[in-house]
């Protein structure tokens, strides 16, 4: 059995850090969203807006030049970095610009994955980017297509904090499981997977399972008994990615 979260709204409220009355946006960090491709602009917007609404001080979004007007109309608070995207996806040639944004904007956390697409060029871009993120000690959230383009072995020696947010199929692919993962098998799968992946796993589905393993510490896991099938709609995972990155 998995221990369950059965808390009231007041319990959740107590977990959130208190904000000083004289606080300013510079105190609450900055998030870089790397999401979307020429086909999936909506995923990038949903993730970035969720991070904003959850309370990140500054949210940066990088994407094609052709998106700029739409992005500004949807969320003028976003800091948008337009790039040329001749292959209709992120690719290794974008790495140097992303590095400059991380350094110059003092990025605290990166939210990577929603709507990226599955082009091999994007996979190589991610494998080039993540060692830099580790080098400069940036926290990373990986979701959706990032978990299809990468494997857990790509990150097994990664020392900086990572959160991954797969649904069962993405989890099977990321951890190189031959069989599809069923809803019923998620707890035993999470317990096993987290032993060799010392990070945080948010395994989505009915009663989401959260498992965490930190170096030199015992693994922990818990089930979230809240939520309902209203979340079973396109975009809810993108929003969750933005929320968790913000927190």
PDB file of C-alpha atoms in Angstrom:
ATOM      1  CA  UNK A   1       0.000   0.000   0.000  1.00  0.00           C
ATOM      2  CA  UNK A   2       1.075   3.562  -0.663  1.00  0.00           C
ATOM      3  CA  UNK A   3       0.539   6.181   2.042  1.00  0.00           C
ATOM      4  CA  UNK A   4      -1.900   8.782   0.767  1.00  0.00           C
ATOM      5  CA  UNK A   5      -2.078  12.537   0.925  1.00  0.00           C
ATOM      6  CA  UNK A   6      -5.417  13.306   2.553  1.00  0.00           C
ATOM      7  CA  UNK A   7      -5.072  16.938   3.381  1.00  0.00           C
ATOM      8  CA  UNK A   8      -7.382  19.892   3.433  1.00  0.00           C
ATOM      9  CA  UNK A   9      -6.796  23.110   1.529  1.00  0.00           C
ATOM     10  CA  UNK A  10      -5.426  24.586   4.750  1.00  0.00           C
ATOM     11  CA  UNK A  11      -2.836  21.806   4.983  1.00  0.00           C
ATOM     12  CA  UNK A  12      -1.608  22.576   1.476  1.00  0.00           C
ATOM     13  CA  UNK A  13      -1.575  26.275   2.238  1.00  0.00           C
ATOM     14  CA  UNK A  14       0.817  25.700   5.138  1.00  0.00           C
ATOM     15  CA  UNK A  15       3.357  24.130   2.771  1.00  0.00           C
ATOM     16  CA  UNK A  16       3.666  27.248   0.647  1.00  0.00           C
ATOM     17  CA  UNK A  17       6.368  29.719   1.621  1.00  0.00           C
ATOM     18  CA  UNK A  18       5.111  32.929   3.143  1.00  0.00           C
ATOM     19  CA  UNK A  19       5.658  36.070   1.072  1.00  0.00           C
ATOM     20  CA  UNK A  20       6.879  39.201   2.761  1.00  0.00           C
ATOM     21  CA  UNK A  21       4.631  42.218   2.243  1.00  0.00           C
ATOM     22  CA  UNK A  22       7.558  44.188   0.809  1.00  0.00           C
ATOM     23  CA  UNK A  23       8.749  41.403  -1.537  1.00  0.00           C
ATOM     24  CA  UNK A  24       9.483  42.078  -5.214  1.00  0.00           C
ATOM     25  CA  UNK A  25       9.703  39.875  -8.305  1.00  0.00           C
ATOM     26  CA  UNK A  26      13.464  39.545  -8.066  1.00  0.00           C
ATOM     27  CA  UNK A  27      13.057  37.476  -4.903  1.00  0.00           C
ATOM     28  CA  UNK A  28      10.874  34.794  -6.467  1.00  0.00           C
ATOM     29  CA  UNK A  29      13.248  33.341  -9.018  1.00  0.00           C
ATOM     30  CA  UNK A  30      13.169  33.008 -12.771  1.00  0.00           C
ATOM     31  CA  UNK A  31      12.018  30.091 -14.893  1.00  0.00           C
ATOM     32  CA  UNK A  32      13.032  29.277 -18.469  1.00  0.00           C
ATOM     33  CA  UNK A  33      10.442  27.283 -20.386  1.00  0.00           C
ATOM     34  CA  UNK A  34      11.765  25.184 -23.267  1.00  0.00           C
ATOM     35  CA  UNK A  35       8.616  23.754 -24.785  1.00  0.00           C
ATOM     36  CA  UNK A  36       6.674  23.612 -27.993  1.00  0.00           C
ATOM     37  CA  UNK A  37       7.678  23.219 -31.623  1.00  0.00           C
ATOM     38  CA  UNK A  38       6.226  24.662 -34.801  1.00  0.00           C
ATOM     39  CA  UNK A  39       3.222  22.335 -34.399  1.00  0.00           C
ATOM     40  CA  UNK A  40       2.651  22.747 -30.658  1.00  0.00           C
ATOM     41  CA  UNK A  41       2.701  26.385 -29.616  1.00  0.00           C
ATOM     42  CA  UNK A  42      -0.144  25.835 -27.144  1.00  0.00           C
ATOM     43  CA  UNK A  43       1.918  23.553 -24.905  1.00  0.00           C
ATOM     44  CA  UNK A  44       4.559  26.244 -24.482  1.00  0.00           C
ATOM     45  CA  UNK A  45       1.970  28.903 -23.635  1.00  0.00           C
ATOM     46  CA  UNK A  46       0.184  26.695 -21.094  1.00  0.00           C
ATOM     47  CA  UNK A  47       3.400  25.770 -19.298  1.00  0.00           C
ATOM     48  CA  UNK A  48       4.707  29.325 -19.179  1.00  0.00           C
ATOM     49  CA  UNK A  49       1.395  30.837 -18.048  1.00  0.00           C
ATOM     50  CA  UNK A  50       1.059  28.212 -15.314  1.00  0.00           C
ATOM     51  CA  UNK A  51       4.505  29.117 -13.986  1.00  0.00           C
ATOM     52  CA  UNK A  52       3.530  32.783 -13.989  1.00  0.00           C
ATOM     53  CA  UNK A  53       0.242  32.194 -12.198  1.00  0.00           C
ATOM     54  CA  UNK A  54       1.935  30.017  -9.581  1.00  0.00           C
ATOM     55  CA  UNK A  55       4.181  32.891  -8.628  1.00  0.00           C
ATOM     56  CA  UNK A  56       7.569  32.804 -10.351  1.00  0.00           C
ATOM     57  CA  UNK A  57       9.057  36.276 -10.371  1.00  0.00           C
ATOM     58  CA  UNK A  58      10.031  36.166 -14.059  1.00  0.00           C
ATOM     59  CA  UNK A  59       9.212  33.592 -16.730  1.00  0.00           C
ATOM     60  CA  UNK A  60      11.261  33.360 -19.929  1.00  0.00           C
ATOM     61  CA  UNK A  61      10.043  31.476 -22.988  1.00  0.00           C
ATOM     62  CA  UNK A  62      12.089  30.658 -26.066  1.00  0.00           C
ATOM     63  CA  UNK A  63      10.481  29.785 -29.390  1.00  0.00           C
ATOM     64  CA  UNK A  64      10.142  30.568 -33.108  1.00  0.00           C
ATOM     65  CA  UNK A  65      10.083  34.155 -34.344  1.00  0.00           C
ATOM     66  CA  UNK A  66       6.667  33.508 -35.905  1.00  0.00           C
ATOM     67  CA  UNK A  67       5.120  32.983 -32.459  1.00  0.00           C
ATOM     68  CA  UNK A  68       6.042  36.346 -31.028  1.00  0.00           C
ATOM     69  CA  UNK A  69       2.794  38.239 -31.706  1.00  0.00           C
ATOM     70  CA  UNK A  70       0.661  35.339 -30.464  1.00  0.00           C
ATOM     71  CA  UNK A  71       2.734  34.946 -27.305  1.00  0.00           C
ATOM     72  CA  UNK A  72       2.525  38.637 -26.458  1.00  0.00           C
ATOM     73  CA  UNK A  73      -1.242  38.627 -26.980  1.00  0.00           C
ATOM     74  CA  UNK A  74      -1.661  35.562 -24.733  1.00  0.00           C
ATOM     75  CA  UNK A  75       0.684  36.576 -21.915  1.00  0.00           C
ATOM     76  CA  UNK A  76       2.391  39.948 -22.209  1.00  0.00           C
ATOM     77  CA  UNK A  77       4.129  39.327 -18.857  1.00  0.00           C
ATOM     78  CA  UNK A  78       6.324  36.657 -20.429  1.00  0.00           C
ATOM     79  CA  UNK A  79       9.856  37.507 -21.530  1.00  0.00           C
ATOM     80  CA  UNK A  80       9.988  36.033 -25.015  1.00  0.00           C
ATOM     81  CA  UNK A  81      13.204  35.076 -26.806  1.00  0.00           C
ATOM     82  CA  UNK A  82      12.558  34.498 -30.529  1.00  0.00           C
ATOM     83  CA  UNK A  83      14.781  32.127 -32.473  1.00  0.00           C
ATOM     84  CA  UNK A  84      14.990  30.892 -36.024  1.00  0.00           C
ATOM     85  CA  UNK A  85      13.677  27.332 -36.248  1.00  0.00           C
ATOM     86  CA  UNK A  86      14.422  26.084 -39.784  1.00  0.00           C
ATOM     87  CA  UNK A  87      13.891  22.430 -38.822  1.00  0.00           C
ATOM     88  CA  UNK A  88      10.579  23.253 -37.059  1.00  0.00           C
ATOM     89  CA  UNK A  89      12.039  22.064 -33.735  1.00  0.00           C
ATOM     90  CA  UNK A  90      14.772  22.769 -31.198  1.00  0.00           C
ATOM     91  CA  UNK A  91      18.183  21.585 -32.366  1.00  0.00           C
ATOM     92  CA  UNK A  92      21.832  21.753 -31.250  1.00  0.00           C
ATOM     93  CA  UNK A  93      22.411  25.091 -33.001  1.00  0.00           C
ATOM     94  CA  UNK A  94      20.124  26.702 -30.385  1.00  0.00           C
ATOM     95  CA  UNK A  95      22.311  25.631 -27.479  1.00  0.00           C
ATOM     96  CA  UNK A  96      24.553  28.696 -27.268  1.00  0.00           C
ATOM     97  CA  UNK A  97      21.604  31.092 -27.153  1.00  0.00           C
ATOM     98  CA  UNK A  98      19.939  29.041 -24.410  1.00  0.00           C
ATOM     99  CA  UNK A  99      23.175  29.079 -22.414  1.00  0.00           C
ATOM    100  CA  UNK A 100      23.345  32.870 -22.719  1.00  0.00           C
ATOM    101  CA  UNK A 101      19.757  33.215 -21.486  1.00  0.00           C
ATOM    102  CA  UNK A 102      20.432  30.952 -18.502  1.00  0.00           C
ATOM    103  CA  UNK A 103      23.470  33.008 -17.534  1.00  0.00           C
ATOM    104  CA  UNK A 104      22.238  36.522 -18.267  1.00  0.00           C
ATOM    105  CA  UNK A 105      18.724  36.076 -16.865  1.00  0.00           C
ATOM    106  CA  UNK A 106      19.951  34.239 -13.753  1.00  0.00           C
ATOM    107  CA  UNK A 107      17.564  31.382 -14.435  1.00  0.00           C
ATOM    108  CA  UNK A 108      16.658  29.367 -11.317  1.00  0.00           C
ATOM    109  CA  UNK A 109      14.831  26.445 -12.912  1.00  0.00           C
ATOM    110  CA  UNK A 110      14.096  25.080 -16.379  1.00  0.00           C
ATOM    111  CA  UNK A 111      10.796  23.492 -17.430  1.00  0.00           C
ATOM    112  CA  UNK A 112      11.523  21.320 -20.464  1.00  0.00           C
ATOM    113  CA  UNK A 113       9.439  19.070 -22.622  1.00  0.00           C
ATOM    114  CA  UNK A 114       5.775  19.858 -23.351  1.00  0.00           C
ATOM    115  CA  UNK A 115       5.136  19.891 -27.093  1.00  0.00           C
ATOM    116  CA  UNK A 116       8.789  19.608 -28.108  1.00  0.00           C
ATOM    117  CA  UNK A 117       8.082  16.911 -30.671  1.00  0.00           C
ATOM    118  CA  UNK A 118      10.207  13.829 -31.244  1.00  0.00           C
ATOM    119  CA  UNK A 119      12.750  14.964 -33.824  1.00  0.00           C
ATOM    120  CA  UNK A 120      16.196  13.389 -33.166  1.00  0.00           C
ATOM    121  CA  UNK A 121      17.715  16.879 -33.449  1.00  0.00           C
ATOM    122  CA  UNK A 122      15.750  17.898 -30.362  1.00  0.00           C
ATOM    123  CA  UNK A 123      16.983  14.836 -28.500  1.00  0.00           C
ATOM    124  CA  UNK A 124      20.570  15.810 -29.237  1.00  0.00           C
ATOM    125  CA  UNK A 125      19.847  19.392 -28.163  1.00  0.00           C
ATOM    126  CA  UNK A 126      18.628  18.116 -24.787  1.00  0.00           C
ATOM    127  CA  UNK A 127      21.598  15.793 -24.310  1.00  0.00           C
ATOM    128  CA  UNK A 128      23.878  18.778 -24.989  1.00  0.00           C
ATOM    129  CA  UNK A 129      21.916  21.143 -22.747  1.00  0.00           C
ATOM    130  CA  UNK A 130      21.568  19.063 -19.597  1.00  0.00           C
ATOM    131  CA  UNK A 131      25.302  18.739 -18.823  1.00  0.00           C
ATOM    132  CA  UNK A 132      25.505  22.532 -18.943  1.00  0.00           C
ATOM    133  CA  UNK A 133      22.525  22.803 -16.556  1.00  0.00           C
ATOM    134  CA  UNK A 134      24.314  20.459 -14.163  1.00  0.00           C
ATOM    135  CA  UNK A 135      27.548  22.426 -14.490  1.00  0.00           C
ATOM    136  CA  UNK A 136      25.817  25.667 -13.481  1.00  0.00           C
ATOM    137  CA  UNK A 137      23.626  23.879 -10.894  1.00  0.00           C
ATOM    138  CA  UNK A 138      20.180  24.635 -12.298  1.00  0.00           C
ATOM    139  CA  UNK A 139      17.127  22.670 -11.250  1.00  0.00           C
ATOM    140  CA  UNK A 140      15.287  20.977 -14.103  1.00  0.00           C
ATOM    141  CA  UNK A 141      11.770  19.672 -14.646  1.00  0.00           C
ATOM    142  CA  UNK A 142      11.350  17.190 -17.515  1.00  0.00           C
ATOM    143  CA  UNK A 143       7.940  16.384 -18.916  1.00  0.00           C
ATOM    144  CA  UNK A 144       6.197  14.938 -21.954  1.00  0.00           C
ATOM    145  CA  UNK A 145       8.356  14.712 -25.097  1.00  0.00           C
ATOM    146  CA  UNK A 146      11.586  15.277 -23.162  1.00  0.00           C
ATOM    147  CA  UNK A 147      10.899  11.925 -21.474  1.00  0.00           C
ATOM    148  CA  UNK A 148      10.498  10.232 -24.847  1.00  0.00           C
ATOM    149  CA  UNK A 149      13.678  11.751 -26.257  1.00  0.00           C
ATOM    150  CA  UNK A 150      15.821  10.933 -23.212  1.00  0.00           C
ATOM    151  CA  UNK A 151      16.401   7.779 -21.175  1.00  0.00           C
ATOM    152  CA  UNK A 152      16.964   7.449 -17.447  1.00  0.00           C
ATOM    153  CA  UNK A 153      20.533   6.273 -18.194  1.00  0.00           C
ATOM    154  CA  UNK A 154      21.227   9.702 -19.730  1.00  0.00           C
ATOM    155  CA  UNK A 155      20.705  11.226 -16.274  1.00  0.00           C
ATOM    156  CA  UNK A 156      21.754   8.520 -13.820  1.00  0.00           C
ATOM    157  CA  UNK A 157      24.891  10.465 -12.785  1.00  0.00           C
ATOM    158  CA  UNK A 158      23.205  13.874 -12.838  1.00  0.00           C
ATOM    159  CA  UNK A 159      23.855  15.562  -9.483  1.00  0.00           C
ATOM    160  CA  UNK A 160      21.556  18.603  -9.640  1.00  0.00           C
ATOM    161  CA  UNK A 161      17.880  18.250  -8.693  1.00  0.00           C
ATOM    162  CA  UNK A 162      15.555  16.861 -11.368  1.00  0.00           C
ATOM    163  CA  UNK A 163      11.803  16.316 -11.287  1.00  0.00           C
ATOM    164  CA  UNK A 164      10.213  14.154 -13.976  1.00  0.00           C
ATOM    165  CA  UNK A 165       6.446  14.083 -14.541  1.00  0.00           C
ATOM    166  CA  UNK A 166       5.565  11.148 -16.817  1.00  0.00           C
ATOM    167  CA  UNK A 167       2.275   9.403 -17.381  1.00  0.00           C
ATOM    168  CA  UNK A 168       2.571   5.580 -17.475  1.00  0.00           C
ATOM    169  CA  UNK A 169       3.504   5.310 -21.162  1.00  0.00           C
ATOM    170  CA  UNK A 170       6.179   8.002 -20.879  1.00  0.00           C
ATOM    171  CA  UNK A 171       7.536   6.306 -17.748  1.00  0.00           C
ATOM    172  CA  UNK A 172       7.824   2.981 -19.593  1.00  0.00           C
ATOM    173  CA  UNK A 173       9.767   4.624 -22.418  1.00  0.00           C
ATOM    174  CA  UNK A 174      12.001   6.733 -20.166  1.00  0.00           C
ATOM    175  CA  UNK A 175      12.992   3.775 -17.990  1.00  0.00           C
ATOM    176  CA  UNK A 176      13.314   1.446 -21.020  1.00  0.00           C
ATOM    177  CA  UNK A 177      10.612  -0.998 -19.947  1.00  0.00           C
ATOM    178  CA  UNK A 178       9.608  -3.570 -22.525  1.00  0.00           C
ATOM    179  CA  UNK A 179       6.013  -3.812 -21.345  1.00  0.00           C
ATOM    180  CA  UNK A 180       3.553  -0.962 -21.092  1.00  0.00           C
ATOM    181  CA  UNK A 181       2.992   0.181 -17.527  1.00  0.00           C
ATOM    182  CA  UNK A 182      -0.518  -0.341 -16.191  1.00  0.00           C
ATOM    183  CA  UNK A 183      -2.207   1.970 -13.707  1.00  0.00           C
ATOM    184  CA  UNK A 184      -2.244  -0.817 -11.113  1.00  0.00           C
ATOM    185  CA  UNK A 185       1.492  -1.447 -11.376  1.00  0.00           C
ATOM    186  CA  UNK A 186       2.556   2.160 -10.886  1.00  0.00           C
ATOM    187  CA  UNK A 187       3.473   1.892  -7.175  1.00  0.00           C
ATOM    188  CA  UNK A 188       5.747  -1.127  -7.525  1.00  0.00           C
ATOM    189  CA  UNK A 189       7.232   0.420 -10.667  1.00  0.00           C
ATOM    190  CA  UNK A 190       7.924   3.741  -8.898  1.00  0.00           C
ATOM    191  CA  UNK A 191       9.575   2.033  -5.916  1.00  0.00           C
ATOM    192  CA  UNK A 192      11.920   0.118  -8.214  1.00  0.00           C
ATOM    193  CA  UNK A 193      12.634   2.917 -10.680  1.00  0.00           C
ATOM    194  CA  UNK A 194      13.587   5.476  -8.067  1.00  0.00           C
ATOM    195  CA  UNK A 195      16.338   3.261  -6.581  1.00  0.00           C
ATOM    196  CA  UNK A 196      18.518   3.816  -9.643  1.00  0.00           C
ATOM    197  CA  UNK A 197      17.266   7.319 -10.405  1.00  0.00           C
ATOM    198  CA  UNK A 198      18.084   9.540  -7.401  1.00  0.00           C
ATOM    199  CA  UNK A 199      15.640  12.305  -8.190  1.00  0.00           C
ATOM    200  CA  UNK A 200      11.893  12.980  -7.926  1.00  0.00           C
ATOM    201  CA  UNK A 201       9.351  11.016  -9.941  1.00  0.00           C
ATOM    202  CA  UNK A 202       5.775  12.275 -10.266  1.00  0.00           C
ATOM    203  CA  UNK A 203       4.013   9.321 -11.862  1.00  0.00           C
ATOM    204  CA  UNK A 204       0.728  10.671 -13.131  1.00  0.00           C
ATOM    205  CA  UNK A 205      -2.558   8.821 -13.329  1.00  0.00           C
ATOM    206  CA  UNK A 206      -5.492   8.101 -11.056  1.00  0.00           C
ATOM    207  CA  UNK A 207      -4.077   8.916  -7.612  1.00  0.00           C
ATOM    208  CA  UNK A 208      -0.690  10.203  -8.728  1.00  0.00           C
ATOM    209  CA  UNK A 209       2.336   8.599  -7.066  1.00  0.00           C
ATOM    210  CA  UNK A 210       5.234  10.804  -5.986  1.00  0.00           C
ATOM    211  CA  UNK A 211       8.535   9.012  -5.304  1.00  0.00           C
ATOM    212  CA  UNK A 212      11.840  10.589  -4.338  1.00  0.00           C
ATOM    213  CA  UNK A 213      15.341   9.296  -3.785  1.00  0.00           C
ATOM    214  CA  UNK A 214      18.151  11.577  -2.730  1.00  0.00           C
ATOM    215  CA  UNK A 215      21.800  10.530  -2.569  1.00  0.00           C
ATOM    216  CA  UNK A 216      22.676   8.713   0.663  1.00  0.00           C
ATOM    217  CA  UNK A 217      19.037   8.688   1.780  1.00  0.00           C
ATOM    218  CA  UNK A 218      16.179   6.220   1.757  1.00  0.00           C
ATOM    219  CA  UNK A 219      13.550   6.421  -0.952  1.00  0.00           C
ATOM    220  CA  UNK A 220      10.178   7.942  -0.064  1.00  0.00           C
ATOM    221  CA  UNK A 221       6.852   7.681  -1.830  1.00  0.00           C
ATOM    222  CA  UNK A 222       3.324   8.865  -1.326  1.00  0.00           C
ATOM    223  CA  UNK A 223       0.046   8.800  -3.228  1.00  0.00           C
ATOM    224  CA  UNK A 224      -2.144  11.811  -3.926  1.00  0.00           C
ATOM    225  CA  UNK A 225      -5.788  10.868  -3.400  1.00  0.00           C
ATOM    226  CA  UNK A 226      -7.161  14.150  -4.738  1.00  0.00           C
ATOM    227  CA  UNK A 227      -7.981  15.013  -8.343  1.00  0.00           C
ATOM    228  CA  UNK A 228     -10.616  13.643 -10.668  1.00  0.00           C
ATOM    229  CA  UNK A 229     -11.202  12.696 -14.299  1.00  0.00           C
ATOM    230  CA  UNK A 230     -11.737  16.358 -15.179  1.00  0.00           C
ATOM    231  CA  UNK A 231      -7.951  16.480 -15.480  1.00  0.00           C
ATOM    232  CA  UNK A 232      -8.069  13.944 -18.322  1.00  0.00           C
ATOM    233  CA  UNK A 233      -7.896  16.556 -21.037  1.00  0.00           C
ATOM    234  CA  UNK A 234      -5.229  17.945 -23.334  1.00  0.00           C
ATOM    235  CA  UNK A 235      -3.023  20.544 -21.676  1.00  0.00           C
ATOM    236  CA  UNK A 236      -3.456  19.576 -18.026  1.00  0.00           C
ATOM    237  CA  UNK A 237       0.010  17.996 -17.957  1.00  0.00           C
ATOM    238  CA  UNK A 238       1.530  21.133 -19.471  1.00  0.00           C
ATOM    239  CA  UNK A 239      -0.059  23.217 -16.731  1.00  0.00           C
ATOM    240  CA  UNK A 240       1.192  20.820 -14.039  1.00  0.00           C
ATOM    241  CA  UNK A 241       4.727  21.120 -15.426  1.00  0.00           C
ATOM    242  CA  UNK A 242       4.589  24.906 -15.075  1.00  0.00           C
ATOM    243  CA  UNK A 243       3.175  24.703 -11.545  1.00  0.00           C
ATOM    244  CA  UNK A 244       5.816  22.264 -10.287  1.00  0.00           C
ATOM    245  CA  UNK A 245       8.629  24.212 -11.913  1.00  0.00           C
ATOM    246  CA  UNK A 246       7.378  27.342 -10.188  1.00  0.00           C
ATOM    247  CA  UNK A 247       7.273  25.677  -6.791  1.00  0.00           C
TER     248      UNK A 247
END
